[in-house]
Amino acid sequence: MSRDLTIGRVAEAAGCKVQTVRYYEQIGLIPAPPRTSGNQRVYDETAVHRLTFIRHARELGFPLQAIRDLISLSDHPDQSCAAADGIAKAQLGEVNRRIQSLIALRHELEHMIEQCKGGKIKDCRVIEVLSDHTLCETDAHDAAAPMAQPPSAG
Amino acid sequence: MSRDLTIGRVAEAAGCKVQTVRYYEQIGLIPAPPRTSGNQRVYDETAVHRLTFIRHARELGFPLQAIRDLISLSDHPDQSCAAADGIAKAQLGEVNRRIQSLIALRHELEHMIEQCKGGKIKDCRVIEVLSDHTLCETDAHDAAAPMAQPPSAG
DNA sequence: CCTTGAACCTATAGTTACTGTAGCTCTTAT
DNA sequence: ATAAGAGCTACAGTAACTATAGGTTCAAGG
């Protein structure tokens, strides 16, 4: 078990970028770690733990604000679980809405591609469907619930 | 058929905000319209058409750059349809990836919520699952393909 | 004709969640 | 001793808008 990790090691272990770690520190999502005599950050395993937590939550689509709430929750382990549960449930609702929307979008795209089998643009359904209001009366219109954009899982 | 639309009318007809219309003009996605003597923008139906096109494409998850390509394509109607088709197909691939990811995420959230039925945070699976690397080995990890974030369909 | 209030104008800043760059300093290996 | 590579700060940029401030124009009512 290695203590005294550099920011690069921590970032690698947690699966995020060095800049992202510094950014999370800047916005107060992780505490500022101690520094070496040469001013470089020194982390331990708990930083990896918390960054991994954050990454997972981001991958699950939680906005940073929700993650902030979850973290403050987890810092008070004797409180009721209900708040964390509520956050997860709200997130589940978002995810379900997103899935519905995307399925509608997929139908529309498949339809567009189906129609567009070689030919000139003036006959191209891709352009036409996008241009014409009446041709796309699927539920695609209530798409795009205002949710966190997904992190680039790099 | 009304000609001489104000920006507010156009925005309403196309289902987007006034600022968004000005923004699209600013970034060159729509042409700058003529102005009244009092410097106010004057649109006609073709602006509504193009803005609707853009909104649909955004709702389908196309990034503005792809929309830009589509528009420049549609300005040359004698070219092959293949390019537009390619853009749509790439988009379909993204949509499918997103759906897969979200379904995995939904499983994970449902599992979390299932486990978390009243109790204290120290026993809460929501926190635990998010904290622990090994507990979430679903395909959630290849989630979050770098795609355009969805527009707020307002 | 004058006034009121909504809608318009420009310019700029803020949003989210980072990512990238410039120009340094520090650490580590040879 | 030196050179590569990683770290440091600070700031700019990204997408795609959204919001604000502070001013102008337009349409309707008195």
CSV table of N, CA and C in Angstrom, one decimal, chain B:
chain,number,residue,atom,x,y,z
B,1,MET,N,-49.5,33.7,-44.8
B,1,MET,CA,-48.1,33.6,-44.8
B,1,MET,C,-47.4,34.9,-44.4
B,2,SER,N,-47.0,35.0,-43.2
B,2,SER,CA,-46.4,36.3,-42.8
B,2,SER,C,-45.0,36.5,-43.2
B,3,ARG,N,-44.7,37.5,-43.9
B,3,ARG,CA,-43.3,37.9,-44.0
B,3,ARG,C,-43.0,38.9,-43.0
B,4,ASP,N,-41.8,39.5,-42.9
B,4,ASP,CA,-41.4,40.5,-42.0
B,4,ASP,C,-41.7,40.1,-40.5
B,5,LEU,N,-41.0,39.1,-40.1
B,5,LEU,CA,-41.1,38.6,-38.8
B,5,LEU,C,-40.0,39.2,-37.9
B,6,THR,N,-40.4,39.5,-36.7
B,6,THR,CA,-39.4,40.0,-35.7
B,6,THR,C,-38.7,38.8,-35.2
B,7,ILE,N,-37.6,39.1,-34.5
B,7,ILE,CA,-36.8,38.0,-33.9
B,7,ILE,C,-37.6,37.2,-32.9
B,8,GLY,N,-38.4,37.8,-32.2
B,8,GLY,CA,-39.3,37.1,-31.2
B,8,GLY,C,-40.2,36.2,-31.9
B,9,ARG,N,-40.8,36.6,-33.0
B,9,ARG,CA,-41.8,35.7,-33.7
B,9,ARG,C,-41.0,34.5,-34.3
B,10,VAL,N,-39.9,34.8,-34.8
B,10,VAL,CA,-39.1,33.7,-35.5
B,10,VAL,C,-38.7,32.7,-34.4
B,11,ALA,N,-38.2,33.2,-33.3
B,11,ALA,CA,-37.8,32.3,-32.2
B,11,ALA,C,-39.0,31.4,-31.7
B,12,GLU,N,-40.1,32.1,-31.6
B,12,GLU,CA,-41.3,31.3,-31.1
B,12,GLU,C,-41.7,30.3,-32.1
B,13,ALA,N,-41.7,30.7,-33.4
B,13,ALA,CA,-42.1,29.8,-34.5
B,13,ALA,C,-41.2,28.6,-34.6
B,14,ALA,N,-39.9,28.8,-34.3
B,14,ALA,CA,-38.9,27.8,-34.5
B,14,ALA,C,-38.7,27.0,-33.2
B,15,GLY,N,-39.2,27.5,-32.1
B,15,GLY,CA,-39.1,26.8,-30.8
B,15,GLY,C,-37.8,27.0,-30.2
B,16,CYS,N,-37.2,28.2,-30.3
B,16,CYS,CA,-36.0,28.4,-29.6
B,16,CYS,C,-36.0,29.8,-29.0
B,17,LYS,N,-35.0,30.2,-28.3
B,17,LYS,CA,-35.0,31.5,-27.6
B,17,LYS,C,-34.4,32.6,-28.5
B,18,VAL,N,-34.8,33.8,-28.2
B,18,VAL,CA,-34.3,34.9,-29.0
B,18,VAL,C,-32.8,35.0,-29.0
B,19,GLN,N,-32.2,34.8,-27.8
B,19,GLN,CA,-30.8,34.9,-27.7
B,19,GLN,C,-30.1,33.8,-28.5
B,20,THR,N,-30.8,32.7,-28.6
B,20,THR,CA,-30.2,31.6,-29.4
B,20,THR,C,-30.1,31.9,-30.8
B,21,VAL,N,-31.2,32.6,-31.3
B,21,VAL,CA,-31.2,33.0,-32.7
B,21,VAL,C,-30.0,34.0,-33.0
B,22,ARG,N,-29.8,35.0,-32.1
B,22,ARG,CA,-28.7,35.9,-32.3
B,22,ARG,C,-27.4,35.2,-32.2
B,23,TYR,N,-27.3,34.2,-31.3
B,23,TYR,CA,-26.1,33.4,-31.1
B,23,TYR,C,-25.8,32.7,-32.4
B,24,TYR,N,-26.8,32.1,-33.0
B,24,TYR,CA,-26.6,31.3,-34.3
B,24,TYR,C,-26.1,32.3,-35.4
B,25,GLU,N,-26.7,33.5,-35.4
B,25,GLU,CA,-26.2,34.4,-36.4
B,25,GLU,C,-24.7,34.8,-36.1
B,26,GLN,N,-24.4,35.0,-34.9
B,26,GLN,CA,-23.1,35.4,-34.5
B,26,GLN,C,-22.0,34.3,-34.9
B,27,ILE,N,-22.4,33.0,-34.8
B,27,ILE,CA,-21.4,32.0,-35.1
B,27,ILE,C,-21.6,31.6,-36.6
B,28,GLY,N,-22.5,32.3,-37.3
B,28,GLY,CA,-22.6,32.0,-38.8
B,28,GLY,C,-23.4,30.8,-39.2
B,29,LEU,N,-24.3,30.4,-38.3
B,29,LEU,CA,-25.1,29.2,-38.6
B,29,LEU,C,-26.3,29.7,-39.4
B,30,ILE,N,-26.7,30.9,-39.2
B,30,ILE,CA,-27.8,31.5,-40.0
B,30,ILE,C,-27.2,32.8,-40.5
B,31,PRO,N,-27.7,33.2,-41.7
B,31,PRO,CA,-27.2,34.5,-42.2
B,31,PRO,C,-27.8,35.7,-41.4
B,32,ALA,N,-27.0,36.8,-41.4
B,32,ALA,CA,-27.5,38.0,-40.8
B,32,ALA,C,-28.7,38.6,-41.7
B,33,PRO,N,-29.8,38.8,-41.1
B,33,PRO,CA,-31.0,39.3,-41.8
B,33,PRO,C,-30.9,40.8,-42.0
B,34,PRO,N,-31.7,41.3,-42.9
B,34,PRO,CA,-31.8,42.8,-43.0
B,34,PRO,C,-32.3,43.4,-41.8
B,35,ARG,N,-32.2,44.7,-41.7
B,35,ARG,CA,-32.7,45.4,-40.5
B,35,ARG,C,-33.7,46.4,-40.8
B,36,THR,N,-34.5,46.8,-39.9
B,36,THR,CA,-35.4,48.0,-40.0
B,36,THR,C,-34.6,49.2,-39.9
B,37,SER,N,-35.2,50.4,-40.2
B,37,SER,CA,-34.5,51.7,-40.0
B,37,SER,C,-34.1,51.8,-38.6
B,38,GLY,N,-34.8,51.2,-37.7
B,38,GLY,CA,-34.4,51.3,-36.3
B,38,GLY,C,-33.5,50.2,-35.8
B,39,ASN,N,-32.9,49.5,-36.8
B,39,ASN,CA,-31.8,48.5,-36.5
B,39,ASN,C,-32.3,47.2,-36.0
B,40,GLN,N,-33.6,46.9,-36.1
B,40,GLN,CA,-34.1,45.6,-35.6
B,40,GLN,C,-34.1,44.6,-36.8
B,41,ARG,N,-33.8,43.4,-36.4
B,41,ARG,CA,-33.7,42.3,-37.4
B,41,ARG,C,-35.1,42.0,-38.0
B,42,VAL,N,-35.1,41.8,-39.3
B,42,VAL,CA,-36.3,41.4,-40.0
B,42,VAL,C,-36.1,40.1,-40.7
B,43,TYR,N,-36.9,39.1,-40.4
B,43,TYR,CA,-36.8,37.7,-40.9
B,43,TYR,C,-38.0,37.4,-41.8
B,44,ASP,N,-37.8,36.3,-42.6
B,44,ASP,CA,-38.9,35.8,-43.3
B,44,ASP,C,-39.0,34.3,-42.9
B,45,GLU,N,-39.9,33.6,-43.6
B,45,GLU,CA,-40.2,32.2,-43.3
B,45,GLU,C,-39.0,31.3,-43.5
B,46,THR,N,-38.1,31.7,-44.3
B,46,THR,CA,-36.9,30.8,-44.5
B,46,THR,C,-36.1,30.7,-43.3
B,47,ALA,N,-36.1,31.8,-42.5
B,47,ALA,CA,-35.3,31.7,-41.2
B,47,ALA,C,-36.0,30.8,-40.3
B,48,VAL,N,-37.3,30.7,-40.2
B,48,VAL,CA,-38.0,29.8,-39.4
B,48,VAL,C,-37.6,28.4,-39.8
B,49,HIS,N,-37.6,28.2,-41.1
B,49,HIS,CA,-37.3,26.9,-41.7
B,49,HIS,C,-35.9,26.4,-41.2
B,50,ARG,N,-34.9,27.3,-41.4
B,50,ARG,CA,-33.6,26.9,-41.0
B,50,ARG,C,-33.4,26.7,-39.5
B,51,LEU,N,-34.0,27.6,-38.8
B,51,LEU,CA,-33.9,27.4,-37.3
B,51,LEU,C,-34.6,26.1,-36.8
B,52,THR,N,-35.7,25.8,-37.5
B,52,THR,CA,-36.3,24.5,-37.1
B,52,THR,C,-35.4,23.3,-37.5
B,53,PHE,N,-34.8,23.4,-38.6
B,53,PHE,CA,-33.8,22.4,-39.0
B,53,PHE,C,-32.8,22.3,-38.0
B,54,ILE,N,-32.2,23.4,-37.5
B,54,ILE,CA,-31.2,23.4,-36.5
B,54,ILE,C,-31.7,22.8,-35.2
B,55,ARG,N,-32.9,23.2,-34.8
B,55,ARG,CA,-33.4,22.6,-33.6
B,55,ARG,C,-33.6,21.1,-33.6
B,56,HIS,N,-34.2,20.7,-34.7
B,56,HIS,CA,-34.3,19.2,-34.9
B,56,HIS,C,-33.0,18.5,-34.8
B,57,ALA,N,-32.1,19.0,-35.5
B,57,ALA,CA,-30.8,18.4,-35.5
B,57,ALA,C,-30.2,18.4,-34.1
B,58,ARG,N,-30.3,19.5,-33.4
B,58,ARG,CA,-29.8,19.5,-32.0
B,58,ARG,C,-30.5,18.5,-31.2
B,59,GLU,N,-31.8,18.4,-31.4
B,59,GLU,CA,-32.6,17.4,-30.6
B,59,GLU,C,-32.2,16.0,-30.9
B,60,LEU,N,-31.7,15.8,-32.1
B,60,LEU,CA,-31.2,14.5,-32.5
B,60,LEU,C,-29.8,14.3,-32.0
B,61,GLY,N,-29.2,15.3,-31.3
B,61,GLY,CA,-27.9,15.1,-30.7
B,61,GLY,C,-26.8,15.5,-31.6
B,62,PHE,N,-27.1,16.1,-32.8
B,62,PHE,CA,-26.0,16.5,-33.7
B,62,PHE,C,-25.3,17.7,-33.0
B,63,PRO,N,-24.0,17.7,-33.0
B,63,PRO,CA,-23.3,18.9,-32.6
B,63,PRO,C,-23.4,20.0,-33.6
B,64,LEU,N,-23.2,21.2,-33.2
B,64,LEU,CA,-23.4,22.3,-34.2
B,64,LEU,C,-22.5,22.2,-35.4
B,65,GLN,N,-21.3,21.6,-35.2
B,65,GLN,CA,-20.4,21.4,-36.3
B,65,GLN,C,-21.0,20.5,-37.4
B,66,ALA,N,-21.6,19.4,-36.9
B,66,ALA,CA,-22.3,18.5,-37.9
B,66,ALA,C,-23.4,19.2,-38.6
B,67,ILE,N,-24.1,20.0,-37.8
B,67,ILE,CA,-25.2,20.8,-38.4
B,67,ILE,C,-24.7,21.8,-39.5
B,68,ARG,N,-23.6,22.4,-39.2
B,68,ARG,CA,-22.9,23.3,-40.1
B,68,ARG,C,-22.6,22.5,-41.4
B,69,ASP,N,-22.1,21.3,-41.3
B,69,ASP,CA,-21.8,20.5,-42.4
B,69,ASP,C,-23.1,20.2,-43.2
B,70,LEU,N,-24.1,19.8,-42.5
B,70,LEU,CA,-25.4,19.5,-43.1
B,70,LEU,C,-26.0,20.7,-43.9
B,71,ILE,N,-25.9,21.8,-43.3
B,71,ILE,CA,-26.4,23.0,-43.9
B,71,ILE,C,-25.6,23.3,-45.2
B,72,SER,N,-24.3,23.2,-45.1
B,72,SER,CA,-23.5,23.5,-46.3
B,72,SER,C,-23.7,22.5,-47.4
B,73,LEU,N,-24.1,21.2,-46.9
B,73,LEU,CA,-24.5,20.2,-47.9
B,73,LEU,C,-25.8,20.6,-48.6
B,74,SER,N,-26.7,21.0,-47.7
B,74,SER,CA,-28.1,21.3,-48.3
B,74,SER,C,-28.0,22.6,-49.2
B,75,ASP,N,-27.0,23.3,-49.1
B,75,ASP,CA,-26.8,24.5,-50.0
B,75,ASP,C,-26.3,24.0,-51.3
B,76,HIS,N,-25.9,22.8,-51.5
B,76,HIS,CA,-25.4,22.3,-52.8
B,76,HIS,C,-26.2,21.0,-53.1
B,77,PRO,N,-27.4,21.1,-53.5
B,77,PRO,CA,-28.3,20.0,-53.7
B,77,PRO,C,-28.0,19.0,-54.7
B,78,ASP,N,-27.0,19.3,-55.6
B,78,ASP,CA,-26.7,18.3,-56.6
B,78,ASP,C,-25.6,17.3,-56.2
B,79,GLN,N,-25.0,17.6,-55.0
B,79,GLN,CA,-24.0,16.6,-54.6
B,79,GLN,C,-24.7,15.3,-54.2
B,80,SER,N,-23.8,14.3,-54.0
B,80,SER,CA,-24.3,13.0,-53.5
B,80,SER,C,-24.8,13.1,-52.1
B,81,CYS,N,-25.8,12.3,-51.8
B,81,CYS,CA,-26.4,12.2,-50.5
B,81,CYS,C,-25.5,11.5,-49.5
B,82,ALA,N,-24.4,10.9,-50.0
B,82,ALA,CA,-23.6,10.1,-49.1
B,82,ALA,C,-23.1,10.8,-47.9
B,83,ALA,N,-22.7,12.0,-48.1
B,83,ALA,CA,-22.1,12.7,-46.9
B,83,ALA,C,-23.1,12.9,-45.8
B,84,ALA,N,-24.3,13.3,-46.2
B,84,ALA,CA,-25.4,13.5,-45.2
B,84,ALA,C,-25.7,12.2,-44.6
B,85,ASP,N,-25.7,11.1,-45.4
B,85,ASP,CA,-26.0,9.8,-44.9
B,85,ASP,C,-24.9,9.4,-43.8
B,86,GLY,N,-23.7,9.7,-44.2
B,86,GLY,CA,-22.6,9.4,-43.3
B,86,GLY,C,-22.7,10.1,-41.9
B,87,ILE,N,-23.1,11.4,-42.0
B,87,ILE,CA,-23.3,12.1,-40.7
B,87,ILE,C,-24.4,11.5,-39.9
B,88,ALA,N,-25.5,11.1,-40.5
B,88,ALA,CA,-26.6,10.5,-39.8
B,88,ALA,C,-26.1,9.2,-39.2
B,89,LYS,N,-25.4,8.4,-40.0
B,89,LYS,CA,-24.9,7.1,-39.5
B,89,LYS,C,-24.0,7.2,-38.3
B,90,ALA,N,-23.1,8.1,-38.4
B,90,ALA,CA,-22.2,8.4,-37.3
B,90,ALA,C,-23.0,8.7,-36.0
B,91,GLN,N,-24.0,9.5,-36.3
B,91,GLN,CA,-24.9,9.9,-35.2
B,91,GLN,C,-25.6,8.8,-34.6
B,92,LEU,N,-26.1,7.9,-35.5
B,92,LEU,CA,-26.8,6.7,-35.0
B,92,LEU,C,-25.9,5.8,-34.1
B,93,GLY,N,-24.6,5.7,-34.5
B,93,GLY,CA,-23.7,5.0,-33.7
B,93,GLY,C,-23.6,5.6,-32.3
B,94,GLU,N,-23.4,6.9,-32.3
B,94,GLU,CA,-23.4,7.5,-31.0
B,94,GLU,C,-24.6,7.3,-30.1
B,95,VAL,N,-25.7,7.4,-30.8
B,95,VAL,CA,-27.0,7.2,-30.0
B,95,VAL,C,-27.1,5.8,-29.5
B,96,ASN,N,-26.7,4.8,-30.3
B,96,ASN,CA,-26.7,3.4,-29.8
B,96,ASN,C,-25.8,3.2,-28.6
B,97,ARG,N,-24.6,3.8,-28.7
B,97,ARG,CA,-23.7,3.7,-27.6
B,97,ARG,C,-24.2,4.3,-26.3
B,98,ARG,N,-24.8,5.5,-26.5
B,98,ARG,CA,-25.4,6.2,-25.3
B,98,ARG,C,-26.5,5.3,-24.7
B,99,ILE,N,-27.4,4.7,-25.5
B,99,ILE,CA,-28.5,3.9,-25.0
B,99,ILE,C,-27.9,2.7,-24.2
B,100,GLN,N,-26.9,2.1,-24.7
B,100,GLN,CA,-26.3,1.0,-24.0
B,100,GLN,C,-25.7,1.4,-22.7
B,101,SER,N,-25.0,2.5,-22.7
B,101,SER,CA,-24.4,3.0,-21.4
B,101,SER,C,-25.5,3.3,-20.4
B,102,LEU,N,-26.6,4.0,-20.9
B,102,LEU,CA,-27.6,4.4,-20.0
B,102,LEU,C,-28.4,3.2,-19.4
B,103,ILE,N,-28.5,2.2,-20.2
B,103,ILE,CA,-29.2,1.0,-19.6
B,103,ILE,C,-28.3,0.4,-18.5
B,104,ALA,N,-27.0,0.3,-18.8
B,104,ALA,CA,-26.1,-0.2,-17.7
B,104,ALA,C,-26.2,0.7,-16.5
B,105,LEU,N,-26.2,2.0,-16.7
B,105,LEU,CA,-26.3,2.9,-15.5
B,105,LEU,C,-27.6,2.7,-14.8
B,106,ARG,N,-28.7,2.5,-15.5
B,106,ARG,CA,-30.0,2.3,-14.9
B,106,ARG,C,-30.0,1.0,-14.0
B,107,HIS,N,-29.3,-0.1,-14.5
B,107,HIS,CA,-29.2,-1.2,-13.7
B,107,HIS,C,-28.5,-0.9,-12.3
B,108,GLU,N,-27.4,-0.2,-12.5
B,108,GLU,CA,-26.6,0.1,-11.3
B,108,GLU,C,-27.4,1.0,-10.3
B,109,LEU,N,-28.1,2.0,-10.8
B,109,LEU,CA,-28.9,2.8,-10.0
B,109,LEU,C,-30.0,2.1,-9.3
B,110,GLU,N,-30.7,1.2,-10.1
B,110,GLU,CA,-31.8,0.4,-9.5
B,110,GLU,C,-31.2,-0.5,-8.4
B,111,HIS,N,-30.1,-1.1,-8.6
B,111,HIS,CA,-29.5,-1.9,-7.6
B,111,HIS,C,-29.2,-1.1,-6.3
B,112,MET,N,-28.6,0.1,-6.5
B,112,MET,CA,-28.3,0.9,-5.4
B,112,MET,C,-29.5,1.2,-4.6
B,113,ILE,N,-30.6,1.6,-5.3
B,113,ILE,CA,-31.8,2.0,-4.6
B,113,ILE,C,-32.5,0.9,-3.9
B,114,GLU,N,-32.4,-0.3,-4.6
B,114,GLU,CA,-32.9,-1.5,-4.0
B,114,GLU,C,-32.3,-1.8,-2.6
B,115,GLN,N,-31.0,-1.7,-2.6
B,115,GLN,CA,-30.2,-2.0,-1.4
B,115,GLN,C,-30.5,-1.0,-0.3
B,116,CYS,N,-30.9,0.2,-0.7
B,116,CYS,CA,-30.8,1.3,0.3
B,116,CYS,C,-32.2,1.6,0.8
B,117,LYS,N,-32.8,0.7,1.6
B,117,LYS,CA,-34.1,0.8,2.1
B,117,LYS,C,-34.1,1.3,3.6
B,118,GLY,N,-34.0,2.6,3.8
B,118,GLY,CA,-34.0,3.1,5.1
B,118,GLY,C,-32.8,2.5,5.9
B,119,GLY,N,-32.3,3.3,6.8
B,119,GLY,CA,-31.0,2.8,7.4
B,119,GLY,C,-30.1,4.0,7.5
B,120,LYS,N,-28.9,3.8,8.0
B,120,LYS,CA,-28.0,4.8,8.2
B,120,LYS,C,-27.0,4.9,7.0
B,121,ILE,N,-26.4,6.0,6.8
B,121,ILE,CA,-25.5,6.2,5.7
B,121,ILE,C,-24.3,5.3,5.7
B,122,LYS,N,-23.9,4.9,6.9
B,122,LYS,CA,-22.7,4.1,7.0
B,122,LYS,C,-23.0,2.7,6.4
B,123,ASP,N,-24.3,2.3,6.2
B,123,ASP,CA,-24.6,1.1,5.6
B,123,ASP,C,-25.2,1.3,4.2
B,124,CYS,N,-25.1,2.5,3.7
B,124,CYS,CA,-25.8,2.8,2.5
B,124,CYS,C,-25.1,2.4,1.3
B,125,ARG,N,-25.8,1.6,0.5
B,125,ARG,CA,-25.1,1.1,-0.8
B,125,ARG,C,-24.9,2.2,-1.8
B,126,VAL,N,-25.6,3.2,-1.8
B,126,VAL,CA,-25.4,4.3,-2.7
B,126,VAL,C,-24.0,4.8,-2.6
B,127,ILE,N,-23.7,5.2,-1.3
B,127,ILE,CA,-22.3,5.6,-1.1
B,127,ILE,C,-21.3,4.6,-1.4
B,128,GLU,N,-21.6,3.4,-0.9
B,128,GLU,CA,-20.6,2.3,-1.0
B,128,GLU,C,-20.3,1.9,-2.5
B,129,VAL,N,-21.4,1.8,-3.3
B,129,VAL,CA,-21.2,1.4,-4.7
B,129,VAL,C,-20.4,2.5,-5.4
B,130,LEU,N,-20.6,3.7,-5.0
B,130,LEU,CA,-19.9,4.8,-5.7
B,130,LEU,C,-18.5,4.8,-5.2
B,131,SER,N,-18.2,4.4,-4.0
B,131,SER,CA,-16.9,4.5,-3.5
B,131,SER,C,-16.0,3.4,-3.9
B,132,ASP,N,-16.6,2.2,-4.0
B,132,ASP,CA,-15.8,1.0,-4.2
B,132,ASP,C,-15.7,0.6,-5.7
B,133,HIS,N,-14.5,0.5,-6.1
B,133,HIS,CA,-14.2,0.2,-7.5
B,133,HIS,C,-14.8,-1.2,-7.8
B,134,THR,N,-14.6,-2.2,-7.0
B,134,THR,CA,-14.9,-3.6,-7.3
B,134,THR,C,-16.4,-3.8,-7.4
B,135,LEU,N,-17.2,-3.0,-6.7
B,135,LEU,CA,-18.6,-3.3,-6.6
B,135,LEU,C,-19.3,-2.9,-7.9
B,136,CYS,N,-18.7,-2.1,-8.7
B,136,CYS,CA,-19.4,-1.7,-9.9
B,136,CYS,C,-18.7,-2.1,-11.2
B,137,GLU,N,-18.7,-3.4,-11.4
B,137,GLU,CA,-18.0,-3.9,-12.6
B,137,GLU,C,-18.9,-4.1,-13.8
B,138,THR,N,-20.0,-3.3,-13.9
B,138,THR,CA,-20.8,-3.4,-15.0
B,138,THR,C,-20.1,-2.7,-16.2
B,139,ASP,N,-20.8,-2.7,-17.3
B,139,ASP,CA,-20.2,-2.0,-18.5
B,139,ASP,C,-20.4,-0.5,-18.3
B,140,ALA,N,-20.8,0.0,-17.2
B,140,ALA,CA,-21.0,1.4,-17.0
B,140,ALA,C,-19.7,2.2,-17.2
B,141,HIS,N,-18.6,1.5,-17.2
B,141,HIS,CA,-17.3,2.2,-17.3
B,141,HIS,C,-17.0,2.7,-18.7
B,142,ASP,N,-17.5,2.0,-19.7
B,142,ASP,CA,-17.3,2.6,-21.0
B,142,ASP,C,-18.4,3.5,-21.4
B,143,ALA,N,-19.1,4.0,-20.4
B,143,ALA,CA,-20.1,4.9,-20.6
B,143,ALA,C,-19.6,6.2,-21.1
B,144,ALA,N,-20.5,7.1,-21.4
B,144,ALA,CA,-20.1,8.5,-21.6
B,144,ALA,C,-19.2,8.7,-22.8
B,145,ALA,N,-19.6,8.2,-23.9
B,145,ALA,CA,-18.9,8.5,-25.2
B,145,ALA,C,-18.9,10.0,-25.4
B,146,PRO,N,-17.8,10.6,-25.9
B,146,PRO,CA,-17.7,12.0,-26.1
B,146,PRO,C,-18.7,12.5,-27.2
B,147,MET,N,-19.9,12.8,-26.8
B,147,MET,CA,-20.9,13.2,-27.8
B,147,MET,C,-21.3,14.6,-27.3
B,148,ALA,N,-22.0,15.3,-28.2
B,148,ALA,CA,-22.5,16.6,-27.9
B,148,ALA,C,-23.5,16.4,-26.7
B,149,GLN,N,-23.4,17.3,-25.8
B,149,GLN,CA,-24.4,17.3,-24.7
B,149,GLN,C,-25.7,17.7,-25.3
B,150,PRO,N,-26.7,17.2,-24.8
B,150,PRO,CA,-28.0,17.5,-25.4
B,150,PRO,C,-28.4,19.0,-25.2
B,151,PRO,N,-29.2,19.5,-26.1
B,151,PRO,CA,-29.6,20.9,-26.0
B,151,PRO,C,-30.7,20.9,-25.0
B,152,SER,N,-30.9,22.0,-24.3
B,152,SER,CA,-32.1,22.1,-23.5
B,152,SER,C,-33.3,22.5,-24.3
B,153,ALA,N,-34.1,21.5,-24.6
B,153,ALA,CA,-35.2,21.7,-25.5
B,153,ALA,C,-36.2,22.6,-24.8
B,154,GLY,N,-36.0,23.9,-24.9
B,154,GLY,CA,-37.0,24.7,-24.2
B,154,GLY,C,-37.7,25.6,-25.2
